[in-house]
Every structure is written in C-alpha cells, then in structure tokens.
CSV table of C-alpha atoms in Angstrom, one decimal:
chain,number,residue,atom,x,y,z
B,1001,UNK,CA,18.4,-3.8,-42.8
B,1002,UNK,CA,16.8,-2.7,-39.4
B,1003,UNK,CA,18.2,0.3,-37.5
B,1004,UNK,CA,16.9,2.1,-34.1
B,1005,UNK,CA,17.6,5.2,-32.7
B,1006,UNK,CA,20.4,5.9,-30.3
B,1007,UNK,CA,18.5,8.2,-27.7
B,1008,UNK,CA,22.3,9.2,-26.6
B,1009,UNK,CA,23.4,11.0,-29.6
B,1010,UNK,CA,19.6,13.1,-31.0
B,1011,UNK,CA,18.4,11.7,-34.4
B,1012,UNK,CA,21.5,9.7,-35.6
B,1013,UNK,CA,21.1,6.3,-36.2
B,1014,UNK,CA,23.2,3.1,-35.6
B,1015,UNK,CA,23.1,-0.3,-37.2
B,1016,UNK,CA,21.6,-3.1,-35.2
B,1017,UNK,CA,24.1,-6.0,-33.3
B,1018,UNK,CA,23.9,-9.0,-35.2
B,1019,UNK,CA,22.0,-11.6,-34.3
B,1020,UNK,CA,21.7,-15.0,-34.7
B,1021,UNK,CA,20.5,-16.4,-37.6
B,1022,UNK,CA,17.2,-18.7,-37.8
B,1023,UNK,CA,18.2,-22.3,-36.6
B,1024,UNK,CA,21.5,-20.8,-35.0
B,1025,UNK,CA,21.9,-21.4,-31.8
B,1026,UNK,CA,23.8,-18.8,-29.5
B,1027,UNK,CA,27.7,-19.8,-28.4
B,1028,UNK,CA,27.1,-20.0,-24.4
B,1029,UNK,CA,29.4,-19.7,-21.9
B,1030,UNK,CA,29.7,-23.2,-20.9
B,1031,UNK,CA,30.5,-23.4,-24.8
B,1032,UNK,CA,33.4,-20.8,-24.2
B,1033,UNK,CA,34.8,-23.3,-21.3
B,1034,UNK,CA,34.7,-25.9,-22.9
B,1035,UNK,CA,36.7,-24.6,-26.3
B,1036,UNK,CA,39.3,-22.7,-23.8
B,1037,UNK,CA,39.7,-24.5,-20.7
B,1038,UNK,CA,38.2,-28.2,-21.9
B,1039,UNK,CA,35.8,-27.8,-18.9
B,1040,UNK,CA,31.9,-28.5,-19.5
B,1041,UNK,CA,31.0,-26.0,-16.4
B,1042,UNK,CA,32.7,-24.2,-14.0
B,1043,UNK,CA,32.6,-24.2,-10.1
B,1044,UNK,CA,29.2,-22.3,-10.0
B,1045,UNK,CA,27.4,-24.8,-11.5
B,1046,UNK,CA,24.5,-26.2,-9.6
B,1047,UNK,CA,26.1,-29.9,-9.5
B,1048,UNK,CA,27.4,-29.9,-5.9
B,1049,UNK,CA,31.0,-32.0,-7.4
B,1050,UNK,CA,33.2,-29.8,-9.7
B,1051,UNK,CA,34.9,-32.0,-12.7
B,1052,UNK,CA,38.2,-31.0,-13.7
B,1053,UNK,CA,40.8,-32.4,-16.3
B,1054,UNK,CA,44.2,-32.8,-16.8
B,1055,UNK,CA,45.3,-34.0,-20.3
B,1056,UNK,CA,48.5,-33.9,-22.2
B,1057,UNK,CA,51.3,-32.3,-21.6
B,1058,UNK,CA,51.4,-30.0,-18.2
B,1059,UNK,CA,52.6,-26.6,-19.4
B,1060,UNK,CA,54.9,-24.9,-16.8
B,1061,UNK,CA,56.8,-21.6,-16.9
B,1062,UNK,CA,57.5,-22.5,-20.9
B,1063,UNK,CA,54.6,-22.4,-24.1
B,1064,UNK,CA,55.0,-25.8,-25.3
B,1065,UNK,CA,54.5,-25.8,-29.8
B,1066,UNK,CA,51.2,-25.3,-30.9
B,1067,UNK,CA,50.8,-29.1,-32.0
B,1068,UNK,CA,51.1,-30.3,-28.2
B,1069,UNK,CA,48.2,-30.6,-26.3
B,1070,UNK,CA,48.6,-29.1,-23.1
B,1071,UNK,CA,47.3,-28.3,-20.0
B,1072,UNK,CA,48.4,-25.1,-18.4
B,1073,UNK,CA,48.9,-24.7,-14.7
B,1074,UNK,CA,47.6,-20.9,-14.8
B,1075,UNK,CA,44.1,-22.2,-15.8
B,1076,UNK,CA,44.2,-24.9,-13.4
B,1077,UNK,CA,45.4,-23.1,-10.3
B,1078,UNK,CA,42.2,-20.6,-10.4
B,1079,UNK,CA,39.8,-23.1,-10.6
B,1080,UNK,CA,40.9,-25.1,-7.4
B,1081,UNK,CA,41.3,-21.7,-5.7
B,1082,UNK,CA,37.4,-20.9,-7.1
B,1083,UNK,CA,36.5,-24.4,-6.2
B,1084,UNK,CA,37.8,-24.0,-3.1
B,1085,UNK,CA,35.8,-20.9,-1.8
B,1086,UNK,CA,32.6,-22.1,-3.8
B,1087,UNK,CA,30.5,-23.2,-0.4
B,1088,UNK,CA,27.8,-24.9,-3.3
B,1089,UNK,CA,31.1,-27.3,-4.0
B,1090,UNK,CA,31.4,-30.2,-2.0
B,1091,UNK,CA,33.7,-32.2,-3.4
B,1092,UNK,CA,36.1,-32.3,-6.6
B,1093,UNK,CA,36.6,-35.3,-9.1
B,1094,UNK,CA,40.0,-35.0,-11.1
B,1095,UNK,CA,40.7,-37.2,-14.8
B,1096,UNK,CA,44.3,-37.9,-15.3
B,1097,UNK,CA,45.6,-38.4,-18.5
B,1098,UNK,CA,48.7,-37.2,-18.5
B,1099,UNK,CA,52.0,-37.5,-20.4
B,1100,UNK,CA,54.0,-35.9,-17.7
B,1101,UNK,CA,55.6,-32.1,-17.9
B,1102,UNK,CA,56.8,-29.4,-15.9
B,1103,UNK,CA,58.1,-30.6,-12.5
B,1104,UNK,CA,57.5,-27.4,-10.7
B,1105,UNK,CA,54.1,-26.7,-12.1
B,1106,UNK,CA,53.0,-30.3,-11.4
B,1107,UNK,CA,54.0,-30.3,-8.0
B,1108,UNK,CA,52.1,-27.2,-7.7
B,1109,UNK,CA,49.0,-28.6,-8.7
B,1110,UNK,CA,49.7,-31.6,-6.8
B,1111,UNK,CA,50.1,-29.5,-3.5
B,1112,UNK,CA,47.1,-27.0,-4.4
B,1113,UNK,CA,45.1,-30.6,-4.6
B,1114,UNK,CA,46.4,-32.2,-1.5
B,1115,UNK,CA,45.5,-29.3,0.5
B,1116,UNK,CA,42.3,-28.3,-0.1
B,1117,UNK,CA,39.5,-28.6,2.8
B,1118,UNK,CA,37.0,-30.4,0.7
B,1119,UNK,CA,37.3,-34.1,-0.5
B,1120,UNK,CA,38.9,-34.9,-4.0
B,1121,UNK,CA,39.1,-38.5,-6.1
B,1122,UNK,CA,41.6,-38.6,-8.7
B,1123,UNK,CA,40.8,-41.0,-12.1
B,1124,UNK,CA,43.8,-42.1,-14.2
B,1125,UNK,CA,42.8,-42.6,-17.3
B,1126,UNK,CA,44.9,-43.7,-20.2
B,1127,UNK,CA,48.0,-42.5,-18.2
B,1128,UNK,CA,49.0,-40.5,-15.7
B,1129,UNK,CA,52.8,-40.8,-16.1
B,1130,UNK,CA,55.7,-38.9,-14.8
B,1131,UNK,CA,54.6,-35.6,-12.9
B,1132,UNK,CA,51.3,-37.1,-13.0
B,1133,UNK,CA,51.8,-39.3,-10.5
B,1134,UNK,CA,52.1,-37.3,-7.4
B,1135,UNK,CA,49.1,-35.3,-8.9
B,1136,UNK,CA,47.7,-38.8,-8.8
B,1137,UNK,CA,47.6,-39.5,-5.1
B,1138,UNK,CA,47.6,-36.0,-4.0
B,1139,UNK,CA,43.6,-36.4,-4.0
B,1140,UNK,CA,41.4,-38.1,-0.6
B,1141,UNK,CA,41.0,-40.9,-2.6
B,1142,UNK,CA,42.4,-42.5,-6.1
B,1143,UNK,CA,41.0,-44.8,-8.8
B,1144,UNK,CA,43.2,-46.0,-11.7
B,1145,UNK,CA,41.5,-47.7,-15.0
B,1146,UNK,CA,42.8,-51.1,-15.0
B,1147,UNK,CA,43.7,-50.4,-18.6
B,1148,UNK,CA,45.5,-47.0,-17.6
B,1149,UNK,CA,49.5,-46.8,-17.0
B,1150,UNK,CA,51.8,-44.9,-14.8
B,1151,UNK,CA,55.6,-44.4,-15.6
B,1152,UNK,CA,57.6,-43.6,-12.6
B,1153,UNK,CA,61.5,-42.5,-13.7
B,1154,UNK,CA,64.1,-40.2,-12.5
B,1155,UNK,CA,63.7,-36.2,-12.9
B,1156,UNK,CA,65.1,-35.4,-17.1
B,1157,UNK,CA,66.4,-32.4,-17.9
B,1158,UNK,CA,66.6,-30.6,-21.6
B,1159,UNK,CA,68.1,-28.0,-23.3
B,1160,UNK,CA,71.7,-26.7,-21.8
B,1161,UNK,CA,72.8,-28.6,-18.5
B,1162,UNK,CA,76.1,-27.2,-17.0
B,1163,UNK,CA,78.2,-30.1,-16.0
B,1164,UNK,CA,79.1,-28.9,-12.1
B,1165,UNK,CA,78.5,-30.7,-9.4
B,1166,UNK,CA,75.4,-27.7,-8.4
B,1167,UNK,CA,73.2,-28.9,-11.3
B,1168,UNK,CA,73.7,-32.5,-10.0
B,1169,UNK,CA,72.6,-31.7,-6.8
B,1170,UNK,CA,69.8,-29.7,-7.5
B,1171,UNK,CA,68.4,-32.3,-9.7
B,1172,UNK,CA,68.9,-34.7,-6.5
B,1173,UNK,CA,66.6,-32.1,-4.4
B,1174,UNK,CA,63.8,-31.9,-6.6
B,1175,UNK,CA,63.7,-35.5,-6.8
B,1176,UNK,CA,63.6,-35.9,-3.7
B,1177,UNK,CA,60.7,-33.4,-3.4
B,1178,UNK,CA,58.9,-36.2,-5.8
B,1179,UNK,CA,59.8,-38.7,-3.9
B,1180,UNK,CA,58.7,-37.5,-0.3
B,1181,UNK,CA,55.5,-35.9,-1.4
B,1182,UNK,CA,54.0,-39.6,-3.0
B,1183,UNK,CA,55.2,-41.4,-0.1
B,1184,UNK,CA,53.5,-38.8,2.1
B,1185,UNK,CA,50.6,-38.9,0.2
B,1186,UNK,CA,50.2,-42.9,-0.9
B,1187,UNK,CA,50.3,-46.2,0.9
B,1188,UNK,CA,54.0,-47.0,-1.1
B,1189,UNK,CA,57.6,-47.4,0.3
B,1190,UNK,CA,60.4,-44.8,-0.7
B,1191,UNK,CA,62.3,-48.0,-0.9
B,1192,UNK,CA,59.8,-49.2,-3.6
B,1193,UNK,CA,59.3,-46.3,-5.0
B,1194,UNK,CA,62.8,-45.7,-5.9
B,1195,UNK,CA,63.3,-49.2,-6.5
B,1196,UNK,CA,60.4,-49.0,-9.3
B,1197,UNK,CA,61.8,-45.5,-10.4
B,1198,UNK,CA,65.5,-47.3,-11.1
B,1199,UNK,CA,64.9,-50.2,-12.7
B,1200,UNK,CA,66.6,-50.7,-16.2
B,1201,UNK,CA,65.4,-53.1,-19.0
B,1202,UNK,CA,61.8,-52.3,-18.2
B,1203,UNK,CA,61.8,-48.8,-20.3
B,1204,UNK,CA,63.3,-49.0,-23.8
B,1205,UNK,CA,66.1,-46.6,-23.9
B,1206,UNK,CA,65.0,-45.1,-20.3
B,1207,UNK,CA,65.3,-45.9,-16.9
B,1208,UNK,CA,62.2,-46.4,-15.2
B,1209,UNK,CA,59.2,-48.5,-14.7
B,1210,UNK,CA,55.8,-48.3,-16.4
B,1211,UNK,CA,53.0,-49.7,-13.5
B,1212,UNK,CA,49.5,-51.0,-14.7
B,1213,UNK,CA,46.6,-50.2,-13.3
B,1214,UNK,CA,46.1,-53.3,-11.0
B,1215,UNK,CA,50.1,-53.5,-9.9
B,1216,UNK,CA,49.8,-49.5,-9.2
B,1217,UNK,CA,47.4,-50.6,-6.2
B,1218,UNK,CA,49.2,-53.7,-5.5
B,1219,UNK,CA,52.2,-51.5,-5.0
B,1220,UNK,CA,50.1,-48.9,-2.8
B,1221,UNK,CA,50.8,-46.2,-5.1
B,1222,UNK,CA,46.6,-45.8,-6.0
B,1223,UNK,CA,43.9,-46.7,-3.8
B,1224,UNK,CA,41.4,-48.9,-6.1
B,1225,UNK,CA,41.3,-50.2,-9.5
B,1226,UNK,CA,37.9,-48.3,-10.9
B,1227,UNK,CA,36.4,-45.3,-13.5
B,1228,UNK,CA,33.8,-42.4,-13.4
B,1229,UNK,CA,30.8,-44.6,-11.5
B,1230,UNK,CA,33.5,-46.2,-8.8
B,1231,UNK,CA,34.4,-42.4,-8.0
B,1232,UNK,CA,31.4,-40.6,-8.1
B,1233,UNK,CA,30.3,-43.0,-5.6
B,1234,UNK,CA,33.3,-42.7,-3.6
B,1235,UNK,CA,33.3,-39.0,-3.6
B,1236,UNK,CA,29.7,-38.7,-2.5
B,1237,UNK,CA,30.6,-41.4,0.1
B,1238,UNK,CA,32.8,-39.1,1.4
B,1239,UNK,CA,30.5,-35.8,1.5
B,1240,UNK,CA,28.0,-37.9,3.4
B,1241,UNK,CA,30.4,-38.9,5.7
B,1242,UNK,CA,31.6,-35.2,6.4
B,1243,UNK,CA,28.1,-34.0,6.3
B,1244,UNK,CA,26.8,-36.4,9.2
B,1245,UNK,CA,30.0,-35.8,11.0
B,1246,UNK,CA,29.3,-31.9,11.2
B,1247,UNK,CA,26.0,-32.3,12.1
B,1248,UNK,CA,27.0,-34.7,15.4
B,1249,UNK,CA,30.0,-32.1,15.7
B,1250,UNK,CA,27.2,-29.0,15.5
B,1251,UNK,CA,29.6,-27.5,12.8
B,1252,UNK,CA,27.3,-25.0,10.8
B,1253,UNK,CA,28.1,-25.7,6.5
B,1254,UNK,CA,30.2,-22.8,5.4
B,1255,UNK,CA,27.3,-20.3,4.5
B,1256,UNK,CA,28.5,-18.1,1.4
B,1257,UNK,CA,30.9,-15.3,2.5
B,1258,UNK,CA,29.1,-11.9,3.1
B,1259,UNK,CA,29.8,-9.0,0.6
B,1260,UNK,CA,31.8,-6.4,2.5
B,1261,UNK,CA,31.3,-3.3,0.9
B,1262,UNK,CA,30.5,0.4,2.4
B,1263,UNK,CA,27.0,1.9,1.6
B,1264,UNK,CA,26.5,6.1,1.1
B,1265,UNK,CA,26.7,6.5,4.7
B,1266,UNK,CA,30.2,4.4,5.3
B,1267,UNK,CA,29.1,1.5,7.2
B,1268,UNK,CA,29.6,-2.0,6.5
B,1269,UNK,CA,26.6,-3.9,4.4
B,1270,UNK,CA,28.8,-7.2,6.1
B,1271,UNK,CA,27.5,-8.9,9.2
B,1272,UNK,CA,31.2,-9.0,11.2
B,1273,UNK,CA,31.5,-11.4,14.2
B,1274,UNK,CA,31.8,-9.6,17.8
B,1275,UNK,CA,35.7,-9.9,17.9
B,1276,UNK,CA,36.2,-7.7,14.8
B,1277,UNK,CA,33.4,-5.5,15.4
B,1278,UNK,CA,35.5,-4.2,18.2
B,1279,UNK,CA,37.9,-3.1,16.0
B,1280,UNK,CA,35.6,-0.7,14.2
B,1281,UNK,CA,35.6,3.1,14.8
B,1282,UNK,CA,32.2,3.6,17.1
C-alpha cells in the first residue's frame, strides 16, 4: 500500500484515494447525466443543439413508485432555463415518449418550451399521449413517427374527489387551460379538438381518441410526419434562418454574459452599458 505525507499535519501520514484499477475506466460526468437525468450531455456541450428527453410518466408535485419510469419536471425545468441562457445553444431538439402525467407539471414544461427565445423541434416517439400533447406542439416546429400515437381525452382525476359542484368546475378550468394552449399553439380547431377528445367507442373503457402519426398532421395537431434526421435538419434550418436574419437586421449574437463581481478595490470587473453606468456612485 502507498501512502504520502500530508504537509498540513507534520509527519503523519494518510492513505492514498483510490484509484482506478488497470483497464478501469473513470465514471465521467456525462456518465453521471446519463444514469441521473437520462441526458448524454448537458447544455455546455460544444454541439450548438441541446437534446433533451421526456420518457414515461411526468412526475409532478407527487413521487410516483419506484417501478415507474418517470420523468421529473424539477430536472427538466433547470435545463431549459440553462439552455436558455447558454449563448453556445442555438436551438433545442425535444423526444417525446410519453404516457401522460401530472397536468400542472406538464403544462409547465409545455409553457417553459413555448416560450423560449431560441428555436425548438419536438419528436414524438412511441407516444406522446395525454399531457404530452400540448408539450408536443409547444415547440417552433413538430415531427411525429408515423409509427408513434397520441391519446387526446378529458382531464382524470384519482384518489378522493368531493362530489360539489367546485371540483366540477375546476376540472372544467383546467381543461380548458389544455385545450386553449394546443389550439394556440397548433394548426387544429377547438371544435376538433374537443370533438377528438369526446369521442366514445374509440378508447376501450375511456373516452377519448388515440391519433396516429399521419392523422395527427392531417388533423393539424403536428406539423410533419418524420424522426431524428427530418428534425435535425429542420432545426438547423431554422438557426440559419435566424442567423442570416440578424445579420441583415445588424443584431449582434448574444455574447456570453459578463461576470459582475467586485475586485479588492470595489469596482465592477463587468463592462455595464452607459444607462446603468449612471447609476453607479462616481
């Protein structure tokens, strides 16, 4: 066994860290992602598209059983907001395959999405059912397997429902909520929509309507019928287009934001524009 000598405490000595066997190869940080989040890199990667997923079950305000496989809207929120503020990140490339979940936390994802600055392509994949479908259009542009389903149905609730005419309504807003954010955000009709979202004798035992890939853009609900290639091209379509579009505009690219932080004598290491320099003490 090796040992050195810690120079902080005289003439003791401390084991060695362990290394890594011969052959072994060190667990990265992109290894880390990928077991914790199921993300192969972050936003600070040097690819100038971020690639996130959403799989399973959207975990919301409640931990789902240990058997489910979940995706959870704390992990997700961070990265768009990273993604976001990342000037190397041009554009974002979301894979749906979803079974549905939380309504709020869904919608939150959804909205995060639909509001960002920089262009996003959403992929459904397998599924993206229930909840998954306003995080399905919420993107600049959206590409469904032709394979891949979406379920559209009313909003469910579990566990203990009072039976006053409050619960009723409040179910009625939120579903509402679904409803005007993917007409806002798709080329379908709310009368469609809710037309597809009522229907009996399509859904055993349910009340709803499961679309396939190619009558999901017939109804307007996705934009093409495609995978990965048909949205990697789309999405760096779309940065090209914004990129050539700056520079006729003579919009600078977002440079990466200046550290702001005070040096020994107390003045800003931050280059501040002219308007707030004003407002510091001469």
């Amino acid at each position: 066994m090796e040992y050195y000598s810690n120079i902080s405490s005289g003439n003791e000595e401390t084991e060695a860290p362990d290394q890594p066997e011969v052959g072994q190869r060190p667990v990265l940080p992109a290894m880390e992602a990928l077991q914790q989040l199921g993300q192969t890199s972050m936003p600070g990667s040097e690819s100038n598209i971020f690639c996130m997923t959403i799989i399973g079950q959207i975990e919301g305000h409640l931990i789902l059983p240990p058997q489910n496989k979940t995706t959870k809207y704390e992990h997700i929120i961070p990265q768009l907001v990273a993604a976001e503020q990342n000037p190397r990140i041009e554009g974002l490339m979301i894979l749906l395959n979803t079974v549905g979940g939380d309504v709020e936390a869904g919608l939150a994802i959804a909205e995060m999405i639909a509001s960002m600055s920089k262009p996003t392509v959403t992929i459904v994949i397998g599924g993206g059912h229930s909840i998954g479908v306003p995080i399905a259009v919420s993107s600049t542009y959206s590409y469904i397997a032709e394979s891949a389903t979406m379920t559209i149905h009313p909003i469910r609730m579990s566990g203990l429902v009072i039976g006053v005419p409050q619960t009723f309504e409040y179910m009625e807003k939120m579903q509402e909520r679904v409803v005007r954010f993917v007409v806002s955000h798709s080329r379908i009709t709310e009368e469609r929509f809710k037309e597809l979202m009522f229907k009996t004798g399509e859904l055993n035992r349910d009340i709803g309507t499961a679309v396939g890939g190619i009558d999901a853009v017939k109804y307007g609900l996705m934009d093409a019928v495609g995978g990965i290639g048909e949205a990697l091209k789309q999405l760096n379509t779309i940065i090209e287009t914004r990129r050539q579009q700056n520079v006729m505009t003579g919009t600078p690219q977002q440079p990466p934001y200046a550290p702001f932080s005070p040096n020994a004598t107390g003045t800003p290491t931050g280059t501040l524009s002219s308007e707030h320099s004003k407002e510091l003490p001469q």
